[in-house]
Amino acid sequence: MTATRQPRRRTWPGAALSGVLAAATTLAVAQLVAVLVAPRAAPLVAVGGAFIDATPPALKDFAIETFGTNDKLVLLIGMGVVIAVAAAVAGVLARRRFWLGGAVVVVLAAVGATAGATRANAGTFAVAPSLVGGLVGLVALRLLLSQLPGGRAERRVAAADELRPLAGPDGRRVRGADDENAATDGATTAQPVGTGSTRRTFLATALLTAAFAAAAGAGAQLLSQATQSVEAARRALRLPTPARRAPALPAGVESGVEGAEPFVTPNDGFYRIDTALDIPQVDASTWSVRVHGMVEEEIEISYQDLLDADLVESWVTLTCVSNVVGGDLAGNAKWLGLPVRELLARARPTGGADMVLSTSIDGFTASTPLEALTDDRDALLAIGMNDEPLPAVHGYPVRMVVPGLYGFVSATKWVVDLEVTRYSDARAYWTDRGWSEKGPIKTASRIEVPGSFARLPAGQVAVGGTAWAQQRGITAVEVKVDGGDWQPATLADEANVDTWRQWSFVWDATPGTHQLTVRATDGTGEVQTADRVDTVPDGSTGHHSVSVTVE
Ligand SMILES: Nc1nc2c(c(=O)[nH]1)N[C@H]1C(S)=C(S)[C@@H](COP(=O)(O)O)O[C@H]1N2
Ligand SMILES: [Mo]
């Protein structure tokens, strides 16, 4: 035969691009629908949330240790990459058999819908974002592929041409549908094919689809901002004057070592750890918390009840159980709230109860020993943080703060329910994921200055850091240089036993590489253990060291 074959045109990049654009359209439309009818059921957020809930403790711990407070961003980026790859594959598959690629989209949409419907407090329309998004995505995929050179529209034209001259030389009719080269194979001479669809029309369609997805995404963003009345209400709030103010901080709570962490952690620099991919938007005017379970009297109080109550202010250092030795998952703030013991005194727990299971609006739960909520420590149902209403990420409108316990067993943000119960009857979120059911804070100390691997001039060097043992207080800190003796550090003033305590140490540094190690003694006289223990299941132990080079 004399036919000059056209160079085989590669269509997979266009097909892959079609898949990715269809996925972007799906997500953007789903986002828009979510803002309108089911804010917590946007597929990325719902699937990501379900993923977080299903994450084994070791992986969660790894994520926190590796990415810290960026772990959620990393998860979202990871999901984005996975979806993009799946979408590209779906595009290429759909190019050959539409239902193959369509099936990928359908499966992804089903996963999104299932996740949306099974999140805590999922609304009636929780499946809508993923379903509508998936449908629109399928249409976009079909449309894009039809415009792909060598695609459906072109093949139709080619098929029409084919009727006239040409069966193949062997008389075989070329089946257009799934053959990349249907058009060229069908032609006996090289002729421009694809009058119905050129690279240009495909690109135009792709651009239009991208613009549509971007518009839907932007629309969702704008709409959600317009409906974020919660943040506006939060900003307009004026906190009431406390019935009991926190004592003024002693003048010497800071060690004065340059570069050390501040004694009071500013709200925007406060560590954030939670399982919430999207920050719950809780309307304070409809918020309430219910105290029930093993109580003589059920109680429900509103935000206004809290504003009207005798609130107390208290300095408390919050610490995460996932904090590694020397880590920074700890922060110190002035909290304003109602002592939980006052609520419980009204509810009157019945005999045998030993735990309060607090539940967040997003389903997170914590198991706090009843005793820690009824003794005289300032366990608070908090509404204020450093003279501001709680920031949304830190639990607005109301969270728990319990001195002496790690956050995972006590510090429930966006709290809506307190059930008085027994450890033998109920389990908390992390208890089901390999962590302990109780979490008293272990004595910890860290060197903040100098930093690890710092290079320093010889001579007097200011060493400084922080130590904490909430509820017990810190009574001594010691520093060791290399293998030498423990030497006493100077303690900064103590605010109270529930806050961390700064310390400083003047080191006469000599040239060479040195290791500085710190340890603390708590108010019971117990010296911080050197035994290195991992964070799982109930908090790390071990001494913090830094290596420095003195020149
Ligand atoms: N609703 C909710 N509250 C939560 C969590 C959570 O995942 N969800 N995490 C807890 C953990 S593990 C810690 S350490 C503290 C952290 O509080 P912060 O983010 O305000 O620092 O919140 C606690 N409260
Ligand atoms: Mo935590």
Coordinates of C-alpha atoms in Angstrom, one line a residue, residues 141-515:
L141 CA -14.3 14.3 31.6
R142 CA -16.6 13.2 28.8
L143 CA -16.5 16.7 27.3
L144 CA -12.8 17.0 27.5
L145 CA -12.1 13.6 26.0
S146 CA -14.5 14.3 23.2
Q147 CA -12.5 17.3 22.2
L148 CA -9.2 15.5 22.4
P149 CA -7.5 15.3 19.0
G150 CA -8.0 11.7 18.0
G151 CA -10.8 11.7 20.5
R152 CA -14.5 11.0 20.1
A153 CA -15.5 14.1 18.1
E154 CA -12.7 13.6 15.7
R155 CA -13.3 10.0 15.3
R156 CA -16.8 10.7 14.3
V157 CA -15.5 12.9 11.5
A158 CA -13.0 10.3 10.6
A159 CA -15.6 7.6 10.7
A160 CA -17.7 9.6 8.3
D161 CA -14.7 10.0 5.9
E162 CA -14.1 6.4 6.2
L163 CA -17.4 5.5 4.6
R164 CA -16.3 7.0 1.4
P165 CA -13.0 5.8 0.2
L166 CA -11.7 3.3 2.3
A167 CA -11.7 0.1 3.9
G168 CA -8.2 -0.9 4.9
P169 CA -6.2 -2.6 2.2
D170 CA -7.1 -5.9 3.8
G171 CA -10.7 -4.9 3.7
R172 CA -10.8 -4.6 7.5
R173 CA -12.9 -1.8 8.6
V174 CA -11.3 0.2 11.2
R175 CA -13.2 0.4 14.3
G176 CA -12.9 3.9 15.4
A177 CA -14.0 3.9 18.9
D178 CA -11.0 2.8 20.8
D179 CA -8.2 2.9 18.4
E180 CA -5.9 5.8 18.8
N181 CA -5.1 5.8 15.2
A182 CA -8.4 5.2 13.7
A183 CA -8.3 8.3 11.7
T184 CA -4.9 7.8 10.2
D185 CA -5.3 4.1 9.7
G186 CA -8.5 4.8 7.8
A187 CA -6.9 7.2 5.4
T188 CA -5.1 6.0 2.3
T189 CA -3.2 9.2 1.9
A190 CA -1.9 11.6 4.4
Q191 CA -4.6 14.1 4.9
P192 CA -5.4 16.5 7.7
V193 CA -7.7 14.8 9.9
G194 CA -9.7 15.9 12.9
T195 CA -11.6 18.8 11.4
G196 CA -14.0 18.4 14.3
S197 CA -11.3 18.6 16.9
T198 CA -7.9 20.1 16.8
R199 CA -5.3 20.6 19.4
R200 CA -6.6 24.1 19.6
T201 CA -10.2 23.3 20.3
F202 CA -9.1 20.8 22.9
L203 CA -6.9 23.4 24.6
A204 CA -9.8 25.9 24.5
T205 CA -12.1 23.3 26.1
A206 CA -9.4 22.5 28.7
L207 CA -9.0 26.2 29.5
L208 CA -12.7 26.7 29.8
T209 CA -12.9 23.7 32.2
A210 CA -10.1 25.1 34.2
A211 CA -11.7 28.5 34.3
F212 CA -15.0 26.9 35.4
A213 CA -13.3 24.9 38.2
A214 CA -11.4 28.0 39.3
A215 CA -14.7 30.0 39.3
A216 CA -16.5 27.4 41.3
G217 CA -13.5 27.2 43.8
A218 CA -13.4 31.0 44.1
G219 CA -17.1 31.1 44.5
A220 CA -16.9 28.6 47.3
Q221 CA -14.2 30.6 49.0
L222 CA -16.1 33.9 48.7
L223 CA -19.3 32.3 49.9
S224 CA -17.7 30.6 52.9
Q225 CA -16.1 33.9 53.9
A226 CA -19.4 35.7 53.6
T227 CA -21.0 33.1 55.8
Q228 CA -18.2 33.0 58.3
S229 CA -20.2 34.9 60.8
V230 CA -18.7 32.9 63.6
E231 CA -15.4 34.7 63.3
A232 CA -17.1 38.1 63.0
A233 CA -19.2 37.3 66.2
R234 CA -16.0 36.2 67.9
R235 CA -14.3 39.4 67.1
A236 CA -17.2 41.5 68.3
L237 CA -17.2 39.7 71.7
R238 CA -16.1 41.5 74.9
L239 CA -15.1 39.1 77.6
P240 CA -16.6 39.8 81.0
T241 CA -14.5 40.9 84.0
P242 CA -13.4 37.9 85.9
A243 CA -14.8 37.4 89.4
R244 CA -11.3 36.2 90.4
R245 CA -8.3 37.6 88.5
A246 CA -5.1 35.7 88.0
P247 CA -2.5 37.0 90.3
A248 CA -0.1 39.4 88.6
L249 CA 3.0 37.6 87.3
P250 CA 6.1 38.0 89.4
A251 CA 8.5 40.5 87.9
G252 CA 11.1 37.7 87.5
V253 CA 9.2 35.0 85.6
E254 CA 11.5 35.5 82.6
S255 CA 15.1 34.4 82.9
G256 CA 16.3 37.2 80.7
V257 CA 18.3 34.9 78.4
E258 CA 18.1 36.3 75.0
G259 CA 16.4 34.0 72.5
A260 CA 14.5 32.0 75.1
E261 CA 10.8 31.4 74.6
P262 CA 8.6 34.1 76.2
F263 CA 6.9 33.1 79.5
V264 CA 3.5 33.9 78.0
T265 CA 2.9 32.3 74.7
P266 CA 1.1 34.7 72.3
N267 CA -2.1 33.1 70.9
D268 CA -0.9 33.2 67.4
G269 CA 2.3 31.4 68.4
F270 CA 0.6 28.8 70.5
Y271 CA 1.0 25.2 69.3
R272 CA -2.0 23.6 67.7
I273 CA -2.7 19.9 67.8
D274 CA -6.1 18.4 66.9
T275 CA -7.7 16.0 64.5
A276 CA -9.8 18.7 62.8
L277 CA -8.9 19.3 59.2
D278 CA -11.3 22.2 58.9
I279 CA -11.7 24.2 62.0
P280 CA -15.2 23.8 63.4
Q281 CA -17.2 26.9 63.1
V282 CA -19.3 26.9 66.3
D283 CA -22.0 29.6 66.8
A284 CA -21.7 30.8 70.4
S285 CA -25.3 32.0 70.4
T286 CA -26.6 28.5 69.9
W287 CA -23.8 26.6 71.7
S288 CA -24.5 24.7 74.8
V289 CA -22.8 22.0 76.9
R290 CA -24.7 19.2 78.5
V291 CA -23.6 17.6 81.7
H292 CA -25.2 14.2 82.0
G293 CA -24.6 10.5 82.7
M294 CA -23.9 9.4 86.2
V295 CA -25.3 12.6 87.8
E296 CA -28.3 13.3 90.0
E297 CA -29.2 16.3 87.9
E298 CA -28.6 16.9 84.2
I299 CA -27.4 20.3 83.4
E300 CA -27.3 22.3 80.2
I301 CA -25.6 25.7 80.0
S302 CA -25.4 28.2 77.2
Y303 CA -22.6 30.6 76.3
Q304 CA -24.6 33.4 77.8
D305 CA -24.8 31.4 81.1
L306 CA -21.0 31.3 81.0
L307 CA -20.6 35.0 80.3
D308 CA -22.9 35.7 83.3
A309 CA -21.2 33.3 85.7
D310 CA -18.4 34.0 88.2
L311 CA -15.4 33.3 85.9
V312 CA -11.9 32.8 87.1
E313 CA -8.6 33.6 85.4
S314 CA -5.7 31.2 85.6
W315 CA -2.2 30.8 84.2
V316 CA -1.8 27.2 82.9
T317 CA 0.8 25.6 80.7
L318 CA -0.7 23.2 78.2
T319 CA 1.4 20.3 77.0
C320 CA 0.9 17.7 74.3
V321 CA 1.6 14.1 74.9
S322 CA 3.2 13.9 71.5
N323 CA 5.9 16.4 72.6
V324 CA 9.3 14.7 72.1
V325 CA 12.2 15.5 74.5
G326 CA 13.2 19.1 73.8
G327 CA 10.1 19.6 71.7
D328 CA 7.9 22.6 71.4
L329 CA 4.4 21.2 71.8
A330 CA 3.7 23.2 74.9
G331 CA 2.4 26.7 75.5
N332 CA 1.5 28.9 78.4
A333 CA -1.5 31.2 78.5
K334 CA -3.9 33.0 80.8
W335 CA -7.2 31.2 80.6
L336 CA -10.6 32.6 81.6
G337 CA -13.4 30.2 82.4
L338 CA -15.8 28.5 84.7
P339 CA -14.3 26.0 87.1
V340 CA -15.7 22.6 85.9
R341 CA -16.0 21.6 89.6
E342 CA -18.8 24.2 90.0
L343 CA -20.8 22.6 87.1
L344 CA -20.2 19.2 88.5
A345 CA -21.2 20.3 92.0
R346 CA -24.5 21.3 90.5
A347 CA -24.9 18.1 88.6
R348 CA -23.8 15.9 91.6
P349 CA -22.0 12.9 90.2
T350 CA -23.2 9.6 91.6
G351 CA -21.1 7.1 93.5
G352 CA -18.9 4.9 91.3
A353 CA -18.3 7.5 88.6
D354 CA -14.5 8.1 88.0
M355 CA -14.3 9.8 84.6
V356 CA -15.7 12.6 82.6
L357 CA -15.8 12.0 78.9
S358 CA -15.8 15.3 77.1
T359 CA -16.9 15.4 73.5
S360 CA -16.1 18.0 70.8
I361 CA -18.5 19.0 68.2
D362 CA -16.3 17.2 65.7
G363 CA -16.5 13.9 67.6
F364 CA -13.2 14.0 69.4
T365 CA -13.4 12.8 72.9
A366 CA -11.2 12.9 76.0
S367 CA -11.3 10.9 79.2
T368 CA -10.5 13.0 82.3
P369 CA -10.4 11.6 85.8
L370 CA -13.4 12.9 87.7
E371 CA -11.1 13.8 90.5
A372 CA -9.0 16.2 88.4
L373 CA -12.3 18.1 87.7
T374 CA -13.5 18.2 91.2
D375 CA -10.4 18.9 93.3
D376 CA -9.2 22.4 93.9
R377 CA -7.1 22.9 90.7
D378 CA -8.3 25.4 88.1
A379 CA -9.9 22.9 85.7
L380 CA -11.8 25.3 83.4
L381 CA -14.5 25.3 80.9
A382 CA -12.6 28.1 79.2
I383 CA -13.8 30.9 77.0
G384 CA -10.8 33.3 77.1
M385 CA -7.2 32.9 76.2
N386 CA -4.7 35.7 77.0
D387 CA -7.6 38.3 77.3
E388 CA -9.2 37.3 74.0
P389 CA -12.1 35.1 73.2
L390 CA -10.6 31.7 72.4
P391 CA -9.3 31.7 68.8
A392 CA -11.2 29.4 66.6
V393 CA -8.2 26.9 66.3
H394 CA -8.0 26.8 70.1
G395 CA -11.6 25.8 70.6
Y396 CA -13.9 28.8 70.2
P397 CA -16.4 29.2 71.8
V398 CA -15.6 26.9 74.7
R399 CA -12.9 24.4 75.5
M400 CA -11.5 22.5 78.6
V401 CA -8.2 23.3 80.2
V402 CA -7.1 21.0 83.0
P403 CA -3.8 21.7 84.8
G404 CA -1.5 18.7 85.1
L405 CA -2.9 16.5 82.3
Y406 CA -1.8 16.2 78.7
G407 CA -4.2 17.8 76.3
F408 CA -5.3 14.5 74.7
V409 CA -7.1 13.5 78.0
S410 CA -8.4 16.8 79.1
A411 CA -8.2 19.9 76.8
T412 CA -11.2 19.2 74.5
K413 CA -11.7 22.1 72.2
W414 CA -15.2 23.0 70.8
V415 CA -16.6 21.0 73.7
V416 CA -20.3 20.3 73.6
D417 CA -20.9 17.4 76.0
L418 CA -19.6 16.2 79.4
E419 CA -20.7 12.7 80.3
V420 CA -19.9 11.6 83.8
T421 CA -19.1 7.9 83.5
R422 CA -16.5 5.3 84.4
Y423 CA -13.2 4.3 82.7
S424 CA -14.7 0.7 82.6
D425 CA -17.7 1.9 80.6
A426 CA -16.4 4.5 78.1
R427 CA -13.3 5.0 76.0
A428 CA -11.9 8.2 74.5
Y429 CA -10.7 9.0 71.0
W430 CA -7.0 8.2 71.5
T431 CA -7.6 5.3 73.9
D432 CA -8.9 3.4 70.9
R433 CA -5.8 4.3 69.0
G434 CA -3.1 3.0 71.2
W435 CA -2.7 5.8 73.7
S436 CA -3.3 5.7 77.4
E437 CA -6.7 6.4 79.0
K438 CA -5.0 8.7 81.5
G439 CA -2.3 11.3 81.0
P440 CA -0.7 13.0 83.9
I441 CA 2.1 15.3 82.6
K442 CA 5.6 14.1 83.1
T443 CA 8.4 16.4 84.3
A444 CA 10.2 17.9 81.4
S445 CA 13.0 20.4 80.8
R446 CA 14.6 21.8 77.7
I447 CA 17.5 23.9 76.6
E448 CA 16.3 26.7 74.3
V449 CA 19.5 28.7 74.1
P450 CA 22.0 27.9 72.6
G451 CA 20.3 26.0 69.8
S452 CA 21.5 22.6 68.7
F453 CA 24.8 22.8 66.7
A454 CA 25.3 26.4 67.5
R455 CA 28.8 27.9 67.1
L456 CA 29.8 30.0 70.0
P457 CA 32.7 32.1 71.0
A458 CA 34.6 30.9 74.0
G459 CA 33.9 32.6 77.3
Q460 CA 30.8 33.2 79.3
V461 CA 27.7 31.8 77.5
A462 CA 24.1 32.4 78.7
V463 CA 22.3 29.0 78.6
G464 CA 18.6 29.1 79.2
G465 CA 15.3 27.2 78.8
T466 CA 12.1 26.1 80.4
A467 CA 11.0 23.2 82.6
W468 CA 7.5 22.0 83.6
A469 CA 5.8 19.6 85.9
Q470 CA 2.2 21.0 86.1
Q471 CA 0.5 20.5 89.4
R472 CA 3.8 19.7 91.1
G473 CA 5.9 22.7 90.1
I474 CA 9.6 22.9 89.4
T475 CA 12.0 23.3 92.4
A476 CA 15.4 22.8 90.7
V477 CA 17.0 22.6 87.3
E478 CA 20.6 21.4 86.8
V479 CA 22.9 21.5 83.8
K480 CA 25.7 19.1 82.9
V481 CA 28.5 19.9 80.5
D482 CA 29.7 16.8 78.7
G483 CA 30.3 14.1 81.3
G484 CA 30.8 16.5 84.2
D485 CA 28.8 17.0 87.4
W486 CA 25.3 18.3 87.5
Q487 CA 25.5 22.0 88.3
P488 CA 22.5 24.1 89.6
A489 CA 20.9 26.5 87.2
T490 CA 19.2 29.7 88.4
L491 CA 15.5 29.4 88.5
A492 CA 13.3 32.3 87.3
D493 CA 10.4 33.2 89.5
E494 CA 7.5 30.8 89.7
A495 CA 4.0 32.0 88.7
N496 CA 2.3 28.9 90.1
V497 CA 2.8 25.1 90.0
D498 CA 0.7 24.9 86.9
T499 CA 2.9 26.9 84.7
W500 CA 6.3 26.2 83.3
R501 CA 9.4 27.8 84.8
Q502 CA 12.3 29.4 83.1
W503 CA 15.9 28.8 84.1
S504 CA 19.3 30.1 83.2
F505 CA 22.9 29.0 83.6
V506 CA 26.1 30.8 82.9
W507 CA 28.6 28.5 81.2
D508 CA 32.3 29.2 80.9
A509 CA 32.7 27.8 77.5
T510 CA 36.1 26.4 76.3
P511 CA 37.0 25.7 72.7
G512 CA 35.8 22.4 71.3
T513 CA 32.6 20.5 70.8
H514 CA 30.5 20.1 73.9
Q515 CA 27.3 18.6 74.9

